[in-house]
Coordinates of C-alpha atoms in Angstrom, one line a residue:
M1 CA 24.3 12.5 -26.9
L2 CA 26.8 11.9 -23.9
F3 CA 27.6 9.1 -21.5
R4 CA 28.6 9.1 -18.1
S5 CA 29.9 5.7 -16.0
G6 CA 30.1 6.0 -12.7
G7 CA 30.4 9.8 -12.5
K8 CA 33.1 9.7 -15.3
Q9 CA 32.5 11.2 -18.5
A10 CA 33.1 8.5 -21.1
D11 CA 34.5 8.8 -24.5
W12 CA 33.3 7.6 -27.7
V13 CA 35.7 5.4 -29.6
G14 CA 34.8 5.1 -33.0
W15 CA 36.5 2.3 -34.3
Q16 CA 34.7 0.1 -31.5
A17 CA 31.6 2.0 -31.8
A18 CA 31.4 2.0 -28.1
W19 CA 31.7 4.3 -25.2
R20 CA 34.6 3.8 -22.9
A21 CA 34.9 5.2 -19.4
R22 CA 38.4 4.9 -17.4
N23 CA 39.5 5.1 -14.1
V24 CA 35.9 4.7 -12.7
P25 CA 37.0 3.8 -8.5
L26 CA 36.1 0.1 -7.3
L27 CA 35.6 -1.1 -3.9
P28 CA 36.5 -4.1 -2.6
G29 CA 33.5 -6.6 -3.4
M30 CA 30.3 -6.0 -5.1
N31 CA 30.2 -2.5 -6.9
R32 CA 26.6 -0.9 -8.2
I33 CA 28.1 1.7 -11.1
L34 CA 25.5 3.8 -12.4
L35 CA 25.2 4.1 -16.4
Q36 CA 23.8 7.6 -17.5
A37 CA 22.8 8.5 -21.1
L38 CA 22.9 12.3 -21.4
D39 CA 21.2 14.9 -23.8
D40 CA 23.1 18.0 -25.0
T41 CA 22.3 20.2 -22.2
G42 CA 23.7 17.6 -19.8
H43 CA 20.1 16.2 -18.4
E44 CA 19.7 12.4 -17.9
V45 CA 17.4 10.6 -20.5
D46 CA 18.2 6.9 -19.4
R47 CA 20.0 5.0 -17.0
Q48 CA 21.2 1.6 -16.2
F49 CA 23.2 -0.1 -13.4
L50 CA 26.1 -2.3 -14.0
H51 CA 27.2 -4.8 -11.2
V52 CA 31.1 -5.5 -11.0
Q53 CA 33.0 -7.9 -8.7
S54 CA 36.1 -6.4 -7.3
T55 CA 38.7 -9.1 -6.2
Q56 CA 41.5 -6.6 -5.4
R57 CA 41.2 -8.0 -1.7
S58 CA 40.5 -11.5 -0.2
P59 CA 37.4 -11.2 2.3
R60 CA 38.2 -10.7 5.7
T61 CA 36.5 -13.8 8.3
I62 CA 34.6 -12.8 11.1
S63 CA 33.1 -14.8 13.7
G64 CA 32.2 -15.1 17.4
A65 CA 30.8 -12.2 19.2
L66 CA 30.5 -8.8 19.6
T67 CA 30.1 -6.8 22.7
N68 CA 31.0 -3.4 21.8
P69 CA 29.9 -1.1 18.9
V70 CA 31.5 -2.3 15.5
A71 CA 31.6 -0.6 12.1
W72 CA 32.1 -2.5 8.7
T73 CA 33.1 -0.1 5.8
P74 CA 33.5 -0.6 2.4
D75 CA 37.4 0.1 2.1
R76 CA 38.0 -2.8 4.6
G77 CA 35.9 -5.1 3.3
P78 CA 34.6 -7.7 2.0
Y79 CA 33.4 -9.2 5.1
R80 CA 32.7 -12.9 5.3
V81 CA 30.9 -14.3 8.2
A82 CA 31.9 -17.8 9.2
G83 CA 30.1 -19.9 11.6
S84 CA 28.0 -17.9 14.0
L85 CA 28.4 -14.0 14.7
I86 CA 26.6 -13.2 17.8
V87 CA 25.8 -9.3 18.4
R88 CA 25.2 -9.4 22.2
S89 CA 22.9 -6.9 24.4
G90 CA 24.3 -3.7 24.4
A91 CA 26.4 -4.2 21.1
R92 CA 25.7 -2.7 17.6
L93 CA 26.7 -3.6 14.4
V94 CA 26.8 -1.0 11.8
I95 CA 27.5 -1.4 8.1
H96 CA 28.3 1.2 5.7
P97 CA 27.2 2.3 2.2
G98 CA 28.9 0.2 -0.5
T99 CA 30.1 -2.8 2.0
T100 CA 29.9 -6.4 0.6
V101 CA 28.9 -9.2 3.6
E102 CA 29.6 -12.8 2.6
L103 CA 28.0 -15.3 4.6
G104 CA 29.9 -18.8 4.2
P105 CA 27.9 -22.3 4.7
D106 CA 25.4 -22.4 7.5
A107 CA 26.8 -19.1 8.5
V108 CA 24.4 -16.8 10.6
I109 CA 24.3 -13.3 12.2
Q110 CA 22.6 -13.4 15.3
I111 CA 21.5 -10.2 17.2
E112 CA 20.4 -10.8 21.1
G113 CA 18.7 -8.4 23.5
S114 CA 19.1 -5.3 23.3
G115 CA 21.6 -5.8 20.4
S116 CA 21.0 -4.1 16.8
M117 CA 21.8 -4.0 13.5
E118 CA 21.9 -0.7 11.4
A119 CA 23.1 -1.6 7.6
V120 CA 22.1 1.6 5.7
G121 CA 23.4 1.7 2.2
S122 CA 22.2 4.1 -0.6
E123 CA 20.8 4.0 -4.1
L124 CA 24.6 4.4 -5.7
Q125 CA 26.2 2.1 -3.0
P126 CA 23.9 -0.5 -1.8
I127 CA 25.0 -2.8 1.1
R128 CA 25.4 -6.3 -0.7
F129 CA 24.7 -9.6 1.4
R130 CA 25.5 -12.5 -0.2
R131 CA 26.2 -16.3 0.1
S132 CA 30.1 -16.9 -0.5
P133 CA 30.3 -18.4 -4.1
G134 CA 29.5 -22.0 -3.9
A135 CA 27.7 -22.2 -0.5
S136 CA 24.6 -24.1 -0.2
A137 CA 22.6 -23.3 3.1
N138 CA 18.9 -23.4 3.7
G139 CA 19.2 -21.9 7.5
P140 CA 18.5 -18.1 8.3
A141 CA 21.2 -15.8 7.5
V142 CA 20.1 -13.4 10.2
T143 CA 18.4 -14.0 13.3
L144 CA 16.9 -11.3 15.7
T145 CA 15.9 -12.9 19.1
G146 CA 14.0 -10.9 21.8
T147 CA 15.4 -7.4 20.5
G148 CA 11.7 -5.7 21.2
T149 CA 11.7 -2.0 19.9
S150 CA 15.8 -1.8 19.5
A151 CA 15.1 -2.1 15.4
T152 CA 17.4 -3.6 13.1
R153 CA 17.2 -1.4 10.4
L154 CA 18.1 -2.5 6.6
E155 CA 17.9 0.3 3.8
F156 CA 19.4 0.0 0.0
V157 CA 20.2 -3.4 0.6
E158 CA 20.4 -6.7 -1.8
W159 CA 20.1 -10.1 -0.8
E160 CA 21.7 -12.7 -3.2
S161 CA 21.6 -16.5 -2.6
S162 CA 23.1 -19.3 -4.4
P163 CA 21.1 -21.7 -6.3
G164 CA 19.6 -24.0 -3.9
S165 CA 20.2 -21.7 -0.9
T166 CA 18.0 -19.3 1.0
F167 CA 18.8 -15.9 2.7
T168 CA 16.1 -15.4 5.1
L169 CA 15.8 -12.7 7.8
R170 CA 14.2 -14.4 11.0
A171 CA 12.8 -12.4 14.0
I172 CA 11.0 -13.6 17.1
G173 CA 9.9 -10.9 19.5
S174 CA 11.8 -8.3 17.5
T175 CA 11.5 -5.0 15.4
V176 CA 12.8 -5.2 11.6
I177 CA 12.8 -2.0 9.2
L178 CA 13.5 -3.0 5.5
R179 CA 13.9 -0.3 3.0
H180 CA 14.6 -0.4 -0.5
A181 CA 15.9 -4.2 -0.7
I182 CA 16.1 -6.3 -3.7
C183 CA 15.9 -9.9 -3.0
S184 CA 17.1 -12.5 -5.8
S185 CA 16.5 -15.7 -4.3
T186 CA 13.6 -17.7 -5.4
Q187 CA 13.2 -19.8 -2.6
G188 CA 12.0 -18.1 0.4
P189 CA 10.9 -16.7 2.8
F190 CA 12.9 -13.8 3.0
L191 CA 11.2 -12.7 6.2
D192 CA 10.0 -14.9 8.4
L193 CA 8.8 -13.0 11.5
D194 CA 7.1 -14.3 14.7
A195 CA 5.6 -11.9 17.4
S196 CA 7.6 -9.2 15.7
A197 CA 7.1 -5.4 14.4
F198 CA 8.1 -4.8 10.9
L199 CA 7.9 -2.1 8.0
V200 CA 8.9 -3.3 4.5
E201 CA 8.8 -0.4 2.3
D202 CA 9.8 0.0 -1.4
C203 CA 10.9 -3.7 -1.9
I204 CA 11.5 -6.2 -4.7
F205 CA 10.7 -9.6 -4.2
P206 CA 11.2 -12.0 -7.0
S207 CA 8.8 -15.0 -8.5
L208 CA 9.1 -18.0 -5.8
M209 CA 8.9 -21.8 -6.1
A210 CA 8.0 -23.1 -2.8
Q211 CA 7.6 -20.4 0.4
P212 CA 5.8 -17.0 0.8
A213 CA 8.1 -14.2 0.6
I214 CA 7.3 -12.8 3.9
R215 CA 5.6 -15.2 6.6
C216 CA 4.3 -13.2 9.9
R217 CA 2.8 -15.1 12.8
A218 CA 1.3 -12.4 15.4
L219 CA 2.0 -9.0 15.5
P220 CA 2.9 -7.6 19.0
D221 CA 0.7 -5.5 20.9
W222 CA 3.7 -2.8 21.1
G223 CA 4.5 -2.4 17.5
E224 CA 3.1 -2.4 13.8
G225 CA 3.1 -4.5 10.8
T226 CA 3.2 -2.7 7.4
V227 CA 4.0 -3.7 4.0
R228 CA 4.1 -0.5 1.7
G229 CA 5.0 0.0 -2.0
S230 CA 6.8 -3.0 -2.7
T231 CA 6.8 -5.1 -5.7
F232 CA 5.9 -9.0 -5.4
G233 CA 6.7 -11.6 -8.5
S234 CA 4.4 -14.3 -8.7
G235 CA 3.6 -16.5 -5.5
A236 CA 4.7 -20.3 -5.1
P237 CA 2.1 -22.9 -6.4
S238 CA 0.7 -23.6 -2.7
Q239 CA 1.8 -20.8 -0.7
P240 CA 0.6 -17.4 -0.5
T241 CA 3.1 -14.8 -1.4
F242 CA 2.4 -13.0 1.8
E243 CA 1.3 -14.8 4.7
C244 CA 0.1 -13.7 8.1
S245 CA -1.9 -15.1 11.2
G246 CA -2.6 -13.6 14.7
S247 CA -5.6 -12.9 16.6
A248 CA -8.1 -10.4 15.0
A249 CA -9.3 -9.2 18.5
S250 CA -5.8 -8.0 19.2
R251 CA -4.3 -4.5 18.0
P252 CA -2.3 -3.2 16.0
V253 CA -4.0 -3.9 12.5
L254 CA -2.2 -5.3 9.8
Q255 CA -1.4 -2.7 7.0
V256 CA -0.9 -3.9 3.0
L257 CA -0.4 -0.4 1.2
D258 CA 0.3 0.4 -2.2
N259 CA 1.9 -2.9 -3.6
V260 CA 2.1 -4.6 -6.5
F261 CA 1.4 -8.4 -6.6
N262 CA 2.1 -10.1 -10.1
G263 CA 0.2 -13.0 -9.8
S264 CA -0.2 -16.4 -7.8
P265 CA -1.7 -19.9 -8.6
H266 CA -2.7 -19.9 -4.9
A267 CA -3.2 -16.7 -3.1
C268 CA -1.5 -13.0 -3.2
L269 CA -2.3 -12.6 0.5
G270 CA -2.9 -15.6 2.7
L271 CA -4.4 -14.2 6.2
D272 CA -5.7 -15.7 9.0
G273 CA -7.3 -14.7 12.5
V274 CA -6.0 -11.0 11.6
E275 CA -7.5 -7.5 11.3
A276 CA -6.2 -5.7 8.3
L277 CA -6.4 -2.9 6.2
I278 CA -5.7 -3.6 2.4
E279 CA -5.6 -0.2 0.3
G280 CA -4.3 1.0 -2.8
N281 CA -2.6 -2.3 -4.1
V282 CA -2.8 -3.7 -7.6
F283 CA -3.1 -7.8 -7.8
L284 CA -2.6 -9.2 -11.1
H285 CA -3.2 -12.7 -12.7
A286 CA -4.0 -14.2 -9.3
R287 CA -5.4 -17.4 -11.0
Q288 CA -5.0 -21.1 -12.0
P289 CA -3.2 -21.2 -15.2
D290 CA -5.2 -24.6 -15.7
A291 CA -8.8 -23.9 -15.3
G292 CA -9.4 -27.5 -13.7
A293 CA -6.5 -27.7 -11.3
G294 CA -8.6 -25.5 -8.7
E295 CA -9.1 -21.8 -7.7
S296 CA -6.8 -18.8 -6.8
T297 CA -7.5 -15.4 -5.2
A298 CA -5.9 -12.3 -4.9
V299 CA -6.9 -12.4 -1.1
L300 CA -7.7 -15.5 0.9
A301 CA -8.9 -14.9 4.3
G302 CA -10.0 -16.9 7.3
A303 CA -9.2 -20.6 6.2
A304 CA -8.1 -21.2 9.8
A305 CA -9.6 -18.2 11.8
P306 CA -12.2 -15.4 10.8
C307 CA -10.6 -12.0 9.9
R308 CA -11.6 -8.4 10.0
L309 CA -10.9 -6.8 6.9
T310 CA -11.1 -3.3 5.5
I311 CA -10.4 -3.7 1.7
T312 CA -10.3 -0.5 -0.5
R313 CA -8.9 1.4 -3.1
N314 CA -7.1 -1.5 -5.1
V315 CA -7.2 -2.8 -8.5
F316 CA -7.9 -6.5 -9.1
H317 CA -7.3 -7.8 -12.9
D318 CA -7.5 -11.1 -14.4
C319 CA -7.8 -13.2 -11.5
D320 CA -10.2 -16.0 -10.0
H321 CA -11.4 -14.2 -7.1
S322 CA -10.5 -10.8 -5.5
L323 CA -11.5 -12.2 -2.0
V324 CA -12.4 -15.4 -0.8
S325 CA -13.1 -15.2 3.1
L326 CA -14.0 -18.1 4.9
N327 CA -15.6 -18.7 8.3
G328 CA -17.5 -15.7 8.7
G329 CA -15.7 -12.8 9.9
R330 CA -16.2 -9.1 9.2
V331 CA -15.4 -7.5 5.6
V332 CA -15.6 -3.9 4.4
F333 CA -15.1 -4.0 0.6
E334 CA -15.4 -0.4 -0.8
F335 CA -14.3 1.7 -3.7
N336 CA -12.3 -1.0 -5.4
T337 CA -12.0 -1.8 -9.1
S338 CA -12.2 -5.8 -10.1
V339 CA -12.2 -6.0 -14.0
S340 CA -11.9 -9.5 -15.8
N341 CA -12.0 -11.9 -13.0
R342 CA -12.6 -15.7 -14.1
L343 CA -14.7 -16.7 -11.3
S344 CA -15.9 -13.8 -8.8
A345 CA -15.2 -10.9 -7.4
L346 CA -15.9 -11.9 -3.7
N347 CA -16.8 -15.5 -2.5
I348 CA -17.8 -15.3 1.1
E349 CA -18.9 -17.2 4.0
R350 CA -21.0 -15.1 6.3
L351 CA -22.7 -15.5 9.8
P352 CA -25.9 -16.5 10.4
H353 CA -28.1 -13.8 11.7
H354 CA -28.1 -13.3 15.5
P355 CA -29.6 -10.6 17.8
S356 CA -26.3 -9.7 19.0
N357 CA -25.1 -9.0 15.5
A358 CA -28.5 -7.1 14.5
T359 CA -27.2 -3.2 14.9
E360 CA -25.1 -1.2 12.0
Q361 CA -22.1 -1.4 14.1
H362 CA -22.2 -5.0 14.0
R363 CA -22.9 -5.6 10.2
D364 CA -20.3 -8.5 9.0
L365 CA -20.4 -7.0 5.4
R366 CA -20.1 -4.0 3.5
V367 CA -19.6 -3.9 -0.2
A368 CA -20.2 -0.5 -1.7
G369 CA -18.8 2.0 -4.4
N370 CA -16.8 -0.6 -6.4
I371 CA -16.7 -1.2 -10.0
F372 CA -17.1 -5.0 -11.2
A373 CA -16.4 -5.0 -15.0
G374 CA -16.6 -7.9 -16.7
V375 CA -17.1 -10.0 -13.7
A376 CA -20.0 -12.6 -14.2
T377 CA -20.5 -13.2 -10.5
N378 CA -20.1 -10.2 -8.3
L379 CA -21.0 -11.7 -5.1
Q380 CA -21.3 -15.4 -3.8
V381 CA -22.5 -15.9 -0.4
T382 CA -22.8 -19.2 1.3
P383 CA -23.3 -19.7 5.2
V384 CA -21.0 -20.7 7.7
S385 CA -23.8 -22.7 9.4
A386 CA -27.7 -23.1 8.8
S387 CA -29.9 -20.6 10.5
P388 CA -33.7 -20.2 10.0
E389 CA -33.3 -16.5 10.7
G390 CA -31.0 -16.4 7.4
F391 CA -27.6 -13.9 7.0
A392 CA -26.6 -11.3 9.7
P393 CA -27.2 -7.6 8.2
A394 CA -25.4 -6.4 5.3
S395 CA -24.6 -3.1 3.3
I396 CA -24.7 -3.7 -0.7
E397 CA -25.0 -0.5 -2.0
H398 CA -24.0 1.9 -4.9
N399 CA -21.7 -0.6 -7.0
L400 CA -21.4 -0.3 -10.6
A401 CA -21.3 -3.5 -12.3
S402 CA -22.0 -5.3 -15.8
T403 CA -24.9 -7.3 -13.8
L404 CA -26.7 -7.1 -10.7
Q405 CA -26.3 -10.7 -9.6
G406 CA -25.7 -10.8 -5.9
L407 CA -26.1 -6.9 -5.4
T408 CA -29.2 -6.7 -3.8
G409 CA -29.1 -3.5 -1.8
H410 CA -29.7 0.5 -2.6
G411 CA -28.1 2.2 -5.4
N412 CA -26.5 -0.5 -7.3
F413 CA -26.5 -0.4 -11.2
T414 CA -25.5 -1.8 -14.5
A415 CA -23.7 0.1 -17.3
D416 CA -20.7 0.1 -19.3
A417 CA -17.8 1.7 -16.8
R418 CA -16.3 3.2 -19.6
L419 CA -12.8 2.7 -18.4
R420 CA -9.8 3.9 -20.1
H421 CA -8.3 0.5 -20.6
G422 CA -6.7 -0.7 -23.8
Q423 CA -4.6 -3.8 -24.7
G424 CA -1.4 -4.7 -22.9
V425 CA -2.3 -3.4 -19.4
D426 CA 0.6 -3.9 -16.9
A427 CA 1.4 -3.0 -13.2
P428 CA 3.1 0.6 -14.1
T429 CA 0.0 1.7 -16.0
I430 CA -3.3 -0.1 -14.8
R431 CA -4.5 2.7 -12.3
Q432 CA -4.7 5.0 -15.1
A433 CA -5.7 2.3 -17.5
F434 CA -8.8 1.3 -15.3
S435 CA -9.9 4.8 -14.2
P436 CA -13.2 6.1 -15.8
R437 CA -12.6 7.8 -18.7
Q438 CA -15.0 10.9 -19.9
G439 CA -18.5 10.1 -19.8
S440 CA -18.4 7.2 -17.5
P441 CA -21.3 6.6 -15.5
A442 CA -18.7 6.2 -12.3
L443 CA -17.5 10.0 -12.3
A444 CA -19.0 11.3 -9.2
A445 CA -21.4 8.7 -8.8
S446 CA -21.0 7.9 -5.0
P447 CA -23.4 9.4 -2.4
L448 CA -20.9 11.9 -1.5
G449 CA -20.0 13.1 -4.9
F450 CA -16.4 11.1 -5.8
D451 CA -16.0 8.6 -8.1
L452 CA -16.4 5.0 -8.1
G453 CA -13.9 2.4 -7.9
A454 CA -10.3 2.2 -7.1
S455 CA -9.3 5.7 -8.5
T456 CA -11.2 7.8 -5.5
P457 CA -8.4 9.8 -4.0
A458 CA -7.3 8.6 -0.4
G459 CA -8.5 10.6 2.8
A460 CA -11.8 12.5 4.0
V461 CA -14.0 14.1 1.6
L462 CA -16.6 16.4 2.3
A463 CA -20.3 16.5 0.8
G464 CA -22.6 19.3 1.1
C465 CA -19.5 21.7 1.9
P466 CA -20.1 25.4 1.1
P467 CA -19.0 26.2 -2.6
S468 CA -15.5 28.1 -3.5
G469 CA -16.7 31.9 -3.9
Q470 CA -19.6 33.8 -1.7
S471 CA -22.4 32.3 0.2
W472 CA -25.1 33.7 2.2
R473 CA -25.6 31.1 4.6
T474 CA -23.9 31.1 8.2
T475 CA -24.7 27.5 9.4
W476 CA -24.0 24.3 7.4
D477 CA -24.6 20.3 8.2
L478 CA -22.0 18.5 6.5
T479 CA -21.4 15.1 5.8
V480 CA -17.6 13.7 6.0
G481 CA -16.9 10.3 4.1
G482 CA -14.2 8.8 2.3
A483 CA -12.6 5.4 1.1
G484 CA -12.0 3.5 4.1
I485 CA -12.3 6.2 6.4
T486 CA -13.8 5.5 10.0
G487 CA -13.4 8.8 11.7
Y488 CA -12.4 12.7 11.0
R489 CA -11.2 15.9 12.6
W490 CA -11.7 19.1 11.6
Q491 CA -9.7 22.5 11.5
L492 CA -11.6 26.1 10.7
N493 CA -9.5 29.2 10.1
G494 CA -6.5 27.8 11.4
G495 CA -7.8 27.0 14.6
P496 CA -7.3 23.8 16.8
W497 CA -8.2 20.8 15.4
S498 CA -11.4 19.1 16.8
E499 CA -11.5 16.4 19.1
P500 CA -11.9 13.0 16.8
M501 CA -15.5 12.5 15.6
D502 CA -17.0 9.1 14.3
I503 CA -17.4 9.1 10.5
A504 CA -21.5 8.7 10.9
E505 CA -21.4 11.9 12.9
P506 CA -22.5 15.0 10.8
L507 CA -20.6 18.3 11.1
R508 CA -22.4 21.0 12.2
L509 CA -20.7 24.4 11.3
S510 CA -21.6 28.2 11.9
T511 CA -19.5 31.0 10.5
P512 CA -19.9 34.7 11.5
P513 CA -21.0 37.1 8.5
G514 CA -18.5 39.0 6.7
T515 CA -15.6 36.4 7.1
L516 CA -13.2 34.7 5.0
N517 CA -13.1 30.8 6.0
T518 CA -11.2 28.4 5.0
L519 CA -12.3 24.7 6.5
R520 CA -10.0 21.4 6.4
V521 CA -10.7 17.9 7.3
I522 CA -8.4 14.9 8.1
G523 CA -9.6 11.1 8.2
R524 CA -8.7 8.1 10.2
N525 CA -8.2 4.8 8.4
A526 CA -8.9 1.6 9.6
A527 CA -5.8 1.2 11.0
G528 CA -6.3 4.2 13.3
D529 CA -3.8 6.3 11.3
W530 CA -4.4 9.9 10.6
Q531 CA -4.1 11.4 7.3
S532 CA -1.4 14.1 6.9
A533 CA -2.7 17.8 7.7
A534 CA -0.8 18.8 4.6
S535 CA -3.0 16.5 2.5
A536 CA -6.4 17.7 4.4
F537 CA -9.6 18.4 2.4
S538 CA -9.7 22.0 2.1
Q539 CA -12.5 24.7 1.3
T540 CA -12.5 28.4 1.3
W541 CA -15.4 30.8 0.8
R542 CA -16.8 34.3 2.1
C543 CA -19.8 34.6 4.0
D544 CA -21.6 37.0 3.0
P545 CA -25.4 37.6 3.8
S546 CA -25.9 40.4 1.1
A547 CA -25.1 38.1 -1.6
G548 CA -28.8 38.1 -2.3
G549 CA -30.7 34.7 -2.6
I550 CA -29.6 31.3 -3.1
R551 CA -26.8 30.4 -5.4
L552 CA -27.6 27.2 -7.8
G553 CA -24.3 25.8 -6.6
E554 CA -25.8 25.8 -3.0
I555 CA -28.9 23.9 -4.5
M556 CA -26.7 21.1 -5.7
A557 CA -24.7 20.8 -2.8
A558 CA -28.1 21.2 -0.4
A559 CA -30.7 19.2 -2.7
E560 CA -33.5 19.1 0.0
L561 CA -33.2 22.4 1.2
A562 CA -33.6 23.6 -3.0
L563 CA -36.3 21.4 -3.5
S564 CA -38.2 23.2 -0.2
C565 CA -37.4 26.5 -1.8
L566 CA -38.4 25.9 -5.3
E567 CA -41.6 24.5 -4.0
S568 CA -42.5 27.3 -2.0
G569 CA -41.4 30.0 -4.4
L570 CA -38.5 31.3 -2.0
I571 CA -35.5 31.3 -4.5
R572 CA -34.3 34.8 -5.8
V573 CA -31.7 34.8 -8.2
P574 CA -31.0 38.6 -9.2
R575 CA -30.7 38.8 -12.5
Q576 CA -27.3 40.8 -12.7
T577 CA -25.6 38.3 -10.3
A578 CA -26.9 34.9 -11.5
T579 CA -23.7 32.8 -11.4
V580 CA -23.2 29.0 -11.0
L581 CA -20.6 28.3 -8.7
R582 CA -18.5 24.8 -8.9

């Protein structure tokens, strides 16, 4: 076993029973040193990071206004901001990897108009923002005002705050990109966004004492709001971990994708008056520790204004509720897995029936393809207001649950879901743990043949598609679907992609005899974003009318046609070529 520190080979000191690396270079300010354990072949088997403060140089004090591009580098730092540092329109502040930036009491970096800041570090040389030792401040540390689409970008940054202080990035009418950030304060909010576009990706937020980690008020028409691949600690007792309000009638759609929320006594997501796509997340322990102290939920929507939500491919575990939706609104809840909720999976206030919302496209509730395991109350519904006509139409179908309570539609059934989970389930293992194991009734149980619950893959899928191999058929009527998919495009044999088609519209396909065909399909999600062509659903087959008869694989893919042929005696499977195509 060998060890390496900061790229330097470490030596074993036997009498100290320790490894020692000499002459590891340090930059002024805070340094992040990579410690690596290597096997005999030089491959890494473990790693840790060590933070070392270098005091070889006193901080350079910066204040006033920047009117031209300026670069801060680690060898000339660390930098201490005193009072206000204003980045004027047309100016640009670039902070290089490994730089340490300190902010004194009530110091703030202000970015105005077309001004911008770019602080892009790296894994081994992150940029450190910190309050000066001993500083106590609760105002914003960075403010952006009216910068519009001129993005302020922060990547591989670490935010530190002194006890009792906050480090908040405040944006008004601006654009913020935050990637690979680690935030250490327990006060929050870390992002306070007003009519601003944002991308928060692969960040780590700690457990909080009082405020949300992210607070967003109204997404702008010219930008997007996305939180992806981030990890959130437990939320504050009376505040959601991530709070967003706005107007559900406006675009764009808020996207909350592939995050981990580690509990909240109030709510992990608190949404008001927004349209949102919530996909691929893990929600753990959103519950009140004292059952008599109230209720918590993973997603709380519509407390002040109704929302339009698409919630798909999420895992909910050990929550009071998976979703509480108030004041009506529209909910699509499909292909999720809820396990061991204390109170319910869904608690929803619904609109009364009205002729204007009687058609399929105006259905306010769709619950389909889910797994509810160990949940006593699957769906609890109350009216927003009394109506003699009852509720608006709903679609509640093809759910697997421990009980049929609340599941009144077509194709719902009860059974042991046979999930893989055991003891000690945590965020890194929960998707695998709560996926169906061999023999589970959730496997291939959806109408299009894919699995129920959160383990169903993202993107578009095809039902009734040609089997791999050979087929005698030259025409096909195909059904396209997928978790949270609202539209699709298709491509045949490398030709141009089709125009967008609604998910309810079947795909009618004709192929010439004797051709080798490859069909690809991509889906559009509820936020209007298209699946990448690289991840398209693809199927290849050869059209050969001389293949003879109808193969058994094709009977399975087209059940109605197979039944008709069986009844009329038209099926012909030559003894020499009988094959099951899968």
